[in-house]
Amino acid sequence: MITTRSHYRQLFQDEVQRLAAIEINIPVNQEFSTHHIVHYPKFLSIMEEQFMSTLAKEQIKNLARFGGGPEEDVIKWLQEVEEVFDRAQLQPFNKYLAVQSYLIESAAKWFRHNRSNICDWSTFKIEILKVYRPSLDQILLKMEQRQQLSNELVMEYYYDKLQLCLQADSTMSSAMIIHYLTKGLNPLLVPYVVRRHPSTPAEFLLIAQDEEKIQQMLQGLTQSTIRSHDDDSNDKDPIDEMVALVKRPTYTNPRSFNYRQQPQRITPSPQPLMNSQFVYHQPSHSTHRYDRPNPSSTFISHQCYECRCFGHIAKHCPNRKNVRRGI
């Protein structure tokens, strides 16, 4: 879209007319303040204006509510409310009206009973801080107990702890702020930060963030090395597994025999079949407590050289005649 001089002149005239139509609300018995005048930007398109309006509505809709509980921080809540209202470009009087919708429980009861003394946005901020602002002891205790969590970034911890330090003492020196920041910092980062001797809180944040990035990088390299090692161990050749399966020793169930434990067979040098003797020896008593000598477990088997059968000799072979006939 090309904007010509005539278009700029028309935009300027429209802006002058719009500003002239703005009504200024001056509270009674109060001095005039320029904060009551809000200049809205001139949008070049309807789509841009609708987008900004939708964004402001979403921010106001998601704004946290305040109930005045002991675990709630009225200072932090009030700062967030102010920031959201400023982004939505609300006038102070509209801020005063809008904030009433975000008070619940005891805070809503407090405002309802003191509405007559709270007539504008500035008075509201002063009065609510008087009632719900924590004491100095509570702020100091919270500041001492604030520690960086294991999954918390340094920047998030830094600004939260810095806010507590300024709440306790708005004129706190940089040395004291660094002292409290170091006390709650992740123990893995403390030696590196102390060794660099930061002189300002901003320098403390830069040093801590640099070391945090280095440790995150080293941790990522360690995890990738472990994963690669696991992948290598899982990518084994299936042929090696089959070989291991073949080489795996096979054990025979001892219950399939008539004696309690299968004896160990000692294979002698090759001998003629007819004179071979298979001798089974019972293991000694020192190996297992349940091994006992069994006389029946030792036997000698003879083989006939006529019919090649076991259990008899050639002299008493019942098949001698058949073997000699060639049957």
mmCIF file of C-alpha atoms in Angstrom:
data_model
loop_
_atom_site.group_PDB
_atom_site.id
_atom_site.type_symbol
_atom_site.label_atom_id
_atom_site.label_comp_id
_atom_site.label_asym_id
_atom_site.label_seq_id
_atom_site.Cartn_x
_atom_site.Cartn_y
_atom_site.Cartn_z
ATOM 1 C CA MET A 1 0.000 0.000 0.000
ATOM 2 C CA ILE A 2 1.445 3.360 -1.100
ATOM 3 C CA THR A 3 0.679 6.287 1.217
ATOM 4 C CA THR A 4 0.481 9.616 -0.584
ATOM 5 C CA ARG A 5 0.725 13.125 0.840
ATOM 6 C CA SER A 6 -2.995 13.577 0.670
ATOM 7 C CA HIS A 7 -3.430 10.368 2.655
ATOM 8 C CA TYR A 8 -1.019 11.603 5.341
ATOM 9 C CA ARG A 9 -2.911 14.909 5.476
ATOM 10 C CA GLN A 10 -6.185 13.076 5.931
ATOM 11 C CA LEU A 11 -4.713 10.898 8.712
ATOM 12 C CA PHE A 12 -3.436 13.984 10.499
ATOM 13 C CA GLN A 13 -6.832 15.685 10.359
ATOM 14 C CA ASP A 14 -8.537 12.535 11.647
ATOM 15 C CA GLU A 15 -6.079 12.348 14.526
ATOM 16 C CA VAL A 16 -6.666 16.000 15.438
ATOM 17 C CA GLN A 17 -10.420 15.458 15.499
ATOM 18 C CA ARG A 18 -10.066 12.313 17.587
ATOM 19 C CA LEU A 19 -7.882 14.013 20.188
ATOM 20 C CA ALA A 20 -10.250 16.951 20.347
ATOM 21 C CA ALA A 21 -13.130 14.620 21.169
ATOM 22 C CA ILE A 22 -11.382 13.034 24.194
ATOM 23 C CA GLU A 23 -13.049 13.950 27.472
ATOM 24 C CA ILE A 24 -10.788 14.549 30.481
ATOM 25 C CA ASN A 25 -12.182 13.432 33.835
ATOM 26 C CA ILE A 26 -10.845 15.598 36.666
ATOM 27 C CA PRO A 27 -11.644 14.202 40.141
ATOM 28 C CA VAL A 28 -13.164 16.579 42.627
ATOM 29 C CA ASN A 29 -10.840 18.245 45.184
ATOM 30 C CA GLN A 30 -7.728 17.000 43.393
ATOM 31 C CA GLU A 31 -5.115 18.744 41.344
ATOM 32 C CA PHE A 32 -4.985 18.309 37.611
ATOM 33 C CA SER A 33 -2.625 15.580 36.479
ATOM 34 C CA THR A 34 -1.420 14.799 32.958
ATOM 35 C CA HIS A 35 -1.603 11.065 33.765
ATOM 36 C CA HIS A 36 -5.324 11.179 33.015
ATOM 37 C CA ILE A 37 -4.623 11.824 29.325
ATOM 38 C CA VAL A 38 -3.928 8.682 27.292
ATOM 39 C CA HIS A 39 -2.818 8.945 23.672
ATOM 40 C CA TYR A 40 -3.815 5.904 21.642
ATOM 41 C CA PRO A 41 -1.724 4.980 18.591
ATOM 42 C CA LYS A 42 -3.195 5.352 15.158
ATOM 43 C CA PHE A 43 -3.484 1.968 13.454
ATOM 44 C CA LEU A 44 -2.929 1.829 9.716
ATOM 45 C CA SER A 45 -5.348 -1.063 9.198
ATOM 46 C CA ILE A 46 -8.473 -2.488 10.810
ATOM 47 C CA MET A 47 -6.814 -5.897 11.123
ATOM 48 C CA GLU A 48 -3.961 -4.446 13.176
ATOM 49 C CA GLU A 49 -6.396 -2.673 15.473
ATOM 50 C CA GLN A 50 -8.421 -5.868 15.965
ATOM 51 C CA PHE A 51 -5.287 -7.861 16.705
ATOM 52 C CA MET A 52 -4.108 -5.439 19.385
ATOM 53 C CA SER A 53 -7.578 -5.356 20.910
ATOM 54 C CA THR A 54 -7.730 -9.172 21.040
ATOM 55 C CA LEU A 55 -4.242 -9.365 22.559
ATOM 56 C CA ALA A 56 -5.170 -6.892 25.292
ATOM 57 C CA LYS A 57 -8.342 -8.826 26.104
ATOM 58 C CA GLU A 58 -6.411 -12.118 26.432
ATOM 59 C CA GLN A 59 -3.851 -10.553 28.763
ATOM 60 C CA ILE A 60 -6.522 -9.068 30.994
ATOM 61 C CA LYS A 61 -8.498 -12.324 30.965
ATOM 62 C CA ASN A 62 -5.499 -14.360 32.164
ATOM 63 C CA LEU A 63 -4.591 -11.918 34.913
ATOM 64 C CA ALA A 64 -4.210 -13.570 38.337
ATOM 65 C CA ARG A 65 -6.624 -12.747 41.146
ATOM 66 C CA PHE A 66 -5.635 -11.620 44.632
ATOM 67 C CA GLY A 67 -7.256 -12.940 47.790
ATOM 68 C CA GLY A 68 -4.983 -11.570 50.489
ATOM 69 C CA GLY A 69 -3.665 -14.949 51.670
ATOM 70 C CA PRO A 70 -0.386 -15.239 53.602
ATOM 71 C CA GLU A 71 1.298 -17.063 50.732
ATOM 72 C CA GLU A 72 0.367 -14.352 48.186
ATOM 73 C CA ASP A 73 2.753 -11.519 47.324
ATOM 74 C CA VAL A 74 0.769 -8.303 46.969
ATOM 75 C CA ILE A 75 3.773 -6.363 45.627
ATOM 76 C CA LYS A 76 4.404 -8.827 42.818
ATOM 77 C CA TRP A 77 0.708 -9.094 42.008
ATOM 78 C CA LEU A 78 0.291 -5.313 41.870
ATOM 79 C CA GLN A 79 3.262 -4.981 39.508
ATOM 80 C CA GLU A 80 1.835 -7.620 37.166
ATOM 81 C CA VAL A 81 -1.560 -5.900 37.188
ATOM 82 C CA GLU A 82 0.029 -2.547 36.371
ATOM 83 C CA GLU A 83 2.012 -4.033 33.476
ATOM 84 C CA VAL A 84 -1.016 -5.755 31.945
ATOM 85 C CA PHE A 85 -3.174 -2.648 32.270
ATOM 86 C CA ASP A 86 -0.460 -0.526 30.658
ATOM 87 C CA ARG A 87 -0.152 -2.938 27.718
ATOM 88 C CA ALA A 88 -3.914 -2.750 27.311
ATOM 89 C CA GLN A 89 -3.577 1.069 27.396
ATOM 90 C CA LEU A 90 -6.170 1.568 30.111
ATOM 91 C CA GLN A 91 -6.637 4.955 31.703
ATOM 92 C CA PRO A 92 -6.070 5.199 35.489
ATOM 93 C CA PHE A 93 -9.785 5.525 36.154
ATOM 94 C CA ASN A 94 -10.471 2.388 34.086
ATOM 95 C CA LYS A 95 -7.674 0.605 35.956
ATOM 96 C CA TYR A 96 -9.435 1.439 39.195
ATOM 97 C CA LEU A 97 -12.682 -0.034 37.880
ATOM 98 C CA ALA A 98 -11.080 -3.109 36.307
ATOM 99 C CA VAL A 99 -8.976 -4.145 39.306
ATOM 100 C CA GLN A 100 -12.055 -4.595 41.453
ATOM 101 C CA SER A 101 -12.944 -7.698 39.403
ATOM 102 C CA TYR A 102 -9.673 -9.358 40.430
ATOM 103 C CA LEU A 103 -10.157 -9.091 44.200
ATOM 104 C CA ILE A 104 -11.491 -12.211 45.905
ATOM 105 C CA GLU A 105 -12.005 -13.567 49.421
ATOM 106 C CA SER A 106 -10.583 -11.317 52.160
ATOM 107 C CA ALA A 107 -9.241 -8.744 49.681
ATOM 108 C CA ALA A 108 -12.715 -8.290 48.186
ATOM 109 C CA LYS A 109 -14.207 -7.863 51.663
ATOM 110 C CA TRP A 110 -11.546 -5.311 52.568
ATOM 111 C CA PHE A 111 -12.248 -3.232 49.449
ATOM 112 C CA ARG A 112 -16.003 -3.415 49.931
ATOM 113 C CA HIS A 113 -15.764 -2.000 53.473
ATOM 114 C CA ASN A 114 -13.243 0.719 52.496
ATOM 115 C CA ARG A 115 -14.612 1.760 49.120
ATOM 116 C CA SER A 116 -15.575 5.205 50.388
ATOM 117 C CA ASN A 117 -11.933 5.999 51.203
ATOM 118 C CA ILE A 118 -10.550 4.605 47.908
ATOM 119 C CA CYS A 119 -11.667 6.739 44.998
ATOM 120 C CA ASP A 120 -8.930 6.302 42.358
ATOM 121 C CA TRP A 121 -6.149 4.027 41.143
ATOM 122 C CA SER A 122 -3.287 5.715 42.999
ATOM 123 C CA THR A 123 -5.131 5.602 46.335
ATOM 124 C CA PHE A 124 -5.992 1.952 45.747
ATOM 125 C CA LYS A 125 -2.311 0.992 45.315
ATOM 126 C CA ILE A 126 -1.296 2.858 48.465
ATOM 127 C CA GLU A 127 -4.053 1.422 50.654
ATOM 128 C CA ILE A 128 -3.755 -2.197 49.535
ATOM 129 C CA LEU A 129 -0.001 -2.119 50.186
ATOM 130 C CA LYS A 130 -0.619 -0.809 53.695
ATOM 131 C CA VAL A 131 -2.900 -3.717 54.505
ATOM 132 C CA TYR A 132 -1.278 -6.698 52.739
ATOM 133 C CA ARG A 133 2.381 -5.715 52.461
ATOM 134 C CA PRO A 134 4.472 -8.292 54.383
ATOM 135 C CA SER A 135 6.551 -7.187 57.338
ATOM 136 C CA LEU A 136 10.295 -6.704 57.136
ATOM 137 C CA ASP A 137 10.924 -9.909 59.080
ATOM 138 C CA GLN A 138 8.772 -11.885 56.661
ATOM 139 C CA ILE A 139 10.575 -10.418 53.650
ATOM 140 C CA LEU A 140 14.001 -11.149 55.139
ATOM 141 C CA LEU A 141 12.993 -14.708 55.976
ATOM 142 C CA LYS A 142 11.665 -15.279 52.472
ATOM 143 C CA MET A 143 14.819 -13.784 51.012
ATOM 144 C CA GLU A 144 17.018 -16.096 53.093
ATOM 145 C CA GLN A 145 14.996 -19.188 52.168
ATOM 146 C CA ARG A 146 14.853 -18.466 48.446
ATOM 147 C CA GLN A 147 17.024 -21.070 46.697
ATOM 148 C CA GLN A 148 17.517 -21.823 43.038
ATOM 149 C CA LEU A 149 15.622 -24.972 42.106
ATOM 150 C CA SER A 150 17.292 -27.829 40.252
ATOM 151 C CA ASN A 151 15.279 -27.214 37.069
ATOM 152 C CA GLU A 152 15.207 -23.412 37.379
ATOM 153 C CA LEU A 153 17.187 -21.107 35.120
ATOM 154 C CA VAL A 154 19.597 -18.587 36.602
ATOM 155 C CA MET A 155 17.722 -15.632 35.105
ATOM 156 C CA GLU A 156 14.422 -16.609 36.724
ATOM 157 C CA TYR A 157 16.083 -17.087 40.108
ATOM 158 C CA TYR A 158 18.058 -13.844 39.739
ATOM 159 C CA TYR A 159 15.114 -11.515 39.187
ATOM 160 C CA ASP A 160 13.005 -13.170 41.867
ATOM 161 C CA LYS A 161 15.776 -12.909 44.460
ATOM 162 C CA LEU A 162 16.651 -9.372 43.375
ATOM 163 C CA GLN A 163 13.058 -8.287 43.894
ATOM 164 C CA LEU A 164 13.091 -9.700 47.427
ATOM 165 C CA CYS A 165 16.323 -7.829 48.185
ATOM 166 C CA LEU A 166 14.861 -4.525 47.003
ATOM 167 C CA GLN A 167 11.670 -5.142 48.961
ATOM 168 C CA ALA A 168 13.683 -5.613 52.121
ATOM 169 C CA ASP A 169 15.844 -2.551 51.466
ATOM 170 C CA SER A 170 15.390 -0.343 48.428
ATOM 171 C CA THR A 171 18.861 1.135 49.042
ATOM 172 C CA MET A 172 20.678 -2.176 49.514
ATOM 173 C CA SER A 173 24.253 -2.062 48.234
ATOM 174 C CA SER A 174 25.455 -4.130 45.297
ATOM 175 C CA ALA A 175 27.801 -6.106 47.549
ATOM 176 C CA MET A 176 24.935 -7.206 49.821
ATOM 177 C CA ILE A 177 22.737 -8.088 46.848
ATOM 178 C CA ILE A 178 25.518 -10.244 45.368
ATOM 179 C CA HIS A 179 25.981 -11.855 48.781
ATOM 180 C CA TYR A 180 22.335 -12.921 48.972
ATOM 181 C CA LEU A 181 22.287 -13.965 45.325
ATOM 182 C CA THR A 182 25.302 -16.218 45.870
ATOM 183 C CA LYS A 183 23.804 -17.826 48.990
ATOM 184 C CA GLY A 184 20.811 -19.191 47.080
ATOM 185 C CA LEU A 185 22.590 -20.025 43.835
ATOM 186 C CA ASN A 186 22.975 -23.580 42.551
ATOM 187 C CA PRO A 187 25.961 -25.093 44.450
ATOM 188 C CA LEU A 188 27.488 -26.252 41.150
ATOM 189 C CA LEU A 189 27.708 -22.653 39.939
ATOM 190 C CA VAL A 190 28.897 -20.982 43.163
ATOM 191 C CA PRO A 191 32.667 -21.741 42.837
ATOM 192 C CA TYR A 192 32.836 -20.366 39.288
ATOM 193 C CA VAL A 193 30.908 -17.194 40.172
ATOM 194 C CA VAL A 194 32.949 -16.485 43.316
ATOM 195 C CA ARG A 195 36.208 -16.995 41.417
ATOM 196 C CA ARG A 196 35.237 -14.253 38.931
ATOM 197 C CA HIS A 197 34.508 -11.655 41.675
ATOM 198 C CA PRO A 198 31.443 -9.869 40.198
ATOM 199 C CA SER A 199 31.127 -6.246 41.300
ATOM 200 C CA THR A 200 27.508 -5.585 40.283
ATOM 201 C CA PRO A 201 24.334 -7.708 40.213
ATOM 202 C CA ALA A 202 24.227 -7.431 36.415
ATOM 203 C CA GLU A 203 27.774 -8.814 36.190
ATOM 204 C CA PHE A 204 26.787 -11.603 38.575
ATOM 205 C CA LEU A 205 23.970 -12.600 36.197
ATOM 206 C CA LEU A 206 26.271 -12.666 33.143
ATOM 207 C CA ILE A 207 28.879 -14.837 34.882
ATOM 208 C CA ALA A 208 26.287 -17.263 36.254
ATOM 209 C CA GLN A 209 24.577 -17.586 32.866
ATOM 210 C CA ASP A 210 27.879 -18.271 31.081
ATOM 211 C CA GLU A 211 28.730 -21.078 33.483
ATOM 212 C CA GLU A 212 25.187 -22.428 33.274
ATOM 213 C CA LYS A 213 25.461 -22.690 29.479
ATOM 214 C CA ILE A 214 28.808 -24.498 29.765
ATOM 215 C CA GLN A 215 27.420 -27.054 32.202
ATOM 216 C CA GLN A 216 24.343 -27.618 30.046
ATOM 217 C CA MET A 217 26.578 -28.231 27.039
ATOM 218 C CA LEU A 218 28.759 -30.710 28.969
ATOM 219 C CA GLN A 219 25.698 -32.487 30.278
ATOM 220 C CA GLY A 220 24.325 -32.795 26.760
ATOM 221 C CA LEU A 221 27.605 -34.245 25.490
ATOM 222 C CA THR A 222 27.655 -36.788 28.331
ATOM 223 C CA GLN A 223 24.108 -37.910 27.641
ATOM 224 C CA SER A 224 24.772 -38.248 23.905
ATOM 225 C CA THR A 225 27.853 -40.378 24.637
ATOM 226 C CA ILE A 226 25.846 -42.665 26.909
ATOM 227 C CA ARG A 227 23.101 -43.026 24.302
ATOM 228 C CA SER A 228 25.600 -43.851 21.561
ATOM 229 C CA HIS A 229 27.203 -46.504 23.776
ATOM 230 C CA ASP A 230 23.801 -48.070 24.452
ATOM 231 C CA ASP A 231 22.998 -48.064 20.743
ATOM 232 C CA ASP A 232 26.283 -49.816 19.956
ATOM 233 C CA SER A 233 25.582 -52.487 22.569
ATOM 234 C CA ASN A 234 22.124 -53.085 21.121
ATOM 235 C CA ASP A 235 23.338 -53.337 17.515
ATOM 236 C CA LYS A 236 24.910 -56.778 17.913
ATOM 237 C CA ASP A 237 25.199 -59.235 15.030
ATOM 238 C CA PRO A 238 22.436 -61.875 15.386
ATOM 239 C CA ILE A 239 24.955 -64.486 14.199
ATOM 240 C CA ASP A 240 27.007 -63.876 17.344
ATOM 241 C CA GLU A 241 23.936 -64.538 19.460
ATOM 242 C CA MET A 242 23.336 -67.845 17.662
ATOM 243 C CA VAL A 243 26.954 -68.835 18.180
ATOM 244 C CA ALA A 244 26.660 -68.001 21.868
ATOM 245 C CA LEU A 245 23.496 -70.079 22.019
ATOM 246 C CA VAL A 246 25.260 -73.056 20.442
ATOM 247 C CA LYS A 247 28.236 -72.691 22.778
ATOM 248 C CA ARG A 248 26.006 -72.431 25.817
ATOM 249 C CA PRO A 249 26.512 -75.506 28.057
ATOM 250 C CA THR A 250 23.626 -77.937 28.197
ATOM 251 C CA TYR A 251 22.646 -79.402 31.553
ATOM 252 C CA THR A 252 20.810 -82.674 31.976
ATOM 253 C CA ASN A 253 18.115 -83.025 34.564
ATOM 254 C CA PRO A 254 19.484 -85.381 37.228
ATOM 255 C CA ARG A 255 16.007 -86.771 37.900
ATOM 256 C CA SER A 256 16.120 -88.701 34.608
ATOM 257 C CA PHE A 257 18.699 -91.057 36.163
ATOM 258 C CA ASN A 258 18.371 -93.543 38.959
ATOM 259 C CA TYR A 259 21.060 -91.827 40.983
ATOM 260 C CA ARG A 260 20.925 -88.405 42.558
ATOM 261 C CA GLN A 261 23.496 -86.476 40.597
ATOM 262 C CA GLN A 262 24.842 -87.119 37.146
ATOM 263 C CA PRO A 263 28.497 -88.041 37.485
ATOM 264 C CA GLN A 264 31.139 -86.545 35.328
ATOM 265 C CA ARG A 265 32.199 -88.869 32.505
ATOM 266 C CA ILE A 266 35.914 -89.135 31.911
ATOM 267 C CA THR A 267 36.577 -90.038 28.298
ATOM 268 C CA PRO A 268 39.685 -92.236 28.014
ATOM 269 C CA SER A 269 41.688 -92.915 24.916
ATOM 270 C CA PRO A 270 39.932 -95.026 22.211
ATOM 271 C CA GLN A 271 39.737 -98.739 23.071
ATOM 272 C CA PRO A 272 38.247 -101.768 21.335
ATOM 273 C CA LEU A 273 34.501 -101.878 21.742
ATOM 274 C CA MET A 274 34.493 -105.383 23.146
ATOM 275 C CA ASN A 275 36.870 -104.420 25.979
ATOM 276 C CA SER A 276 35.506 -100.931 26.679
ATOM 277 C CA GLN A 277 34.419 -100.277 30.232
ATOM 278 C CA PHE A 278 32.293 -97.331 31.291
ATOM 279 C CA VAL A 279 33.002 -96.429 34.872
ATOM 280 C CA TYR A 280 30.956 -93.759 36.678
ATOM 281 C CA HIS A 281 32.399 -92.249 39.827
ATOM 282 C CA GLN A 282 30.409 -90.540 42.517
ATOM 283 C CA PRO A 283 31.639 -86.983 43.373
ATOM 284 C CA SER A 284 33.341 -86.436 46.710
ATOM 285 C CA HIS A 285 31.471 -85.346 49.804
ATOM 286 C CA SER A 286 33.374 -82.052 50.029
ATOM 287 C CA THR A 287 31.677 -80.503 47.003
ATOM 288 C CA HIS A 288 28.021 -80.706 47.988
ATOM 289 C CA ARG A 289 26.410 -81.420 51.313
ATOM 290 C CA TYR A 290 23.716 -83.615 49.761
ATOM 291 C CA ASP A 291 26.086 -85.974 47.843
ATOM 292 C CA ARG A 292 26.236 -89.396 49.433
ATOM 293 C CA PRO A 293 27.980 -92.530 48.242
ATOM 294 C CA ASN A 294 25.769 -94.882 46.269
ATOM 295 C CA PRO A 295 27.207 -98.318 45.641
ATOM 296 C CA SER A 296 24.761 -99.006 42.877
ATOM 297 C CA SER A 297 26.039 -96.054 40.888
ATOM 298 C CA THR A 298 29.317 -97.883 39.959
ATOM 299 C CA PHE A 299 28.990 -100.640 37.371
ATOM 300 C CA ILE A 300 30.962 -102.272 34.540
ATOM 301 C CA SER A 301 29.322 -103.109 31.192
ATOM 302 C CA HIS A 302 30.846 -105.777 28.852
ATOM 303 C CA GLN A 303 30.382 -105.954 25.098
ATOM 304 C CA CYS A 304 30.161 -109.123 23.082
ATOM 305 C CA TYR A 305 32.556 -109.182 20.103
ATOM 306 C CA GLU A 306 30.281 -111.664 18.266
ATOM 307 C CA CYS A 307 26.998 -109.697 18.139
ATOM 308 C CA ARG A 308 28.377 -106.332 19.382
ATOM 309 C CA CYS A 309 25.741 -106.177 22.114
ATOM 310 C CA PHE A 310 26.316 -105.198 25.701
ATOM 311 C CA GLY A 311 25.623 -107.157 28.871
ATOM 312 C CA HIS A 312 27.373 -110.433 28.048
ATOM 313 C CA ILE A 313 30.532 -111.878 26.604
ATOM 314 C CA ALA A 314 31.091 -113.985 23.483
ATOM 315 C CA LYS A 315 31.261 -117.218 25.485
ATOM 316 C CA HIS A 316 27.675 -116.771 26.649
ATOM 317 C CA CYS A 317 26.353 -115.039 23.528
ATOM 318 C CA PRO A 318 22.839 -116.275 22.719
ATOM 319 C CA ASN A 319 23.170 -115.085 19.109
ATOM 320 C CA ARG A 320 26.423 -116.849 18.319
ATOM 321 C CA LYS A 321 24.857 -119.365 15.922
ATOM 322 C CA ASN A 322 22.929 -116.753 14.008
ATOM 323 C CA VAL A 323 25.987 -114.514 13.661
ATOM 324 C CA ARG A 324 28.129 -117.337 12.337
ATOM 325 C CA ARG A 325 25.444 -118.322 9.805
ATOM 326 C CA GLY A 326 25.396 -114.741 8.533
ATOM 327 C CA ILE A 327 21.816 -114.012 9.525
#
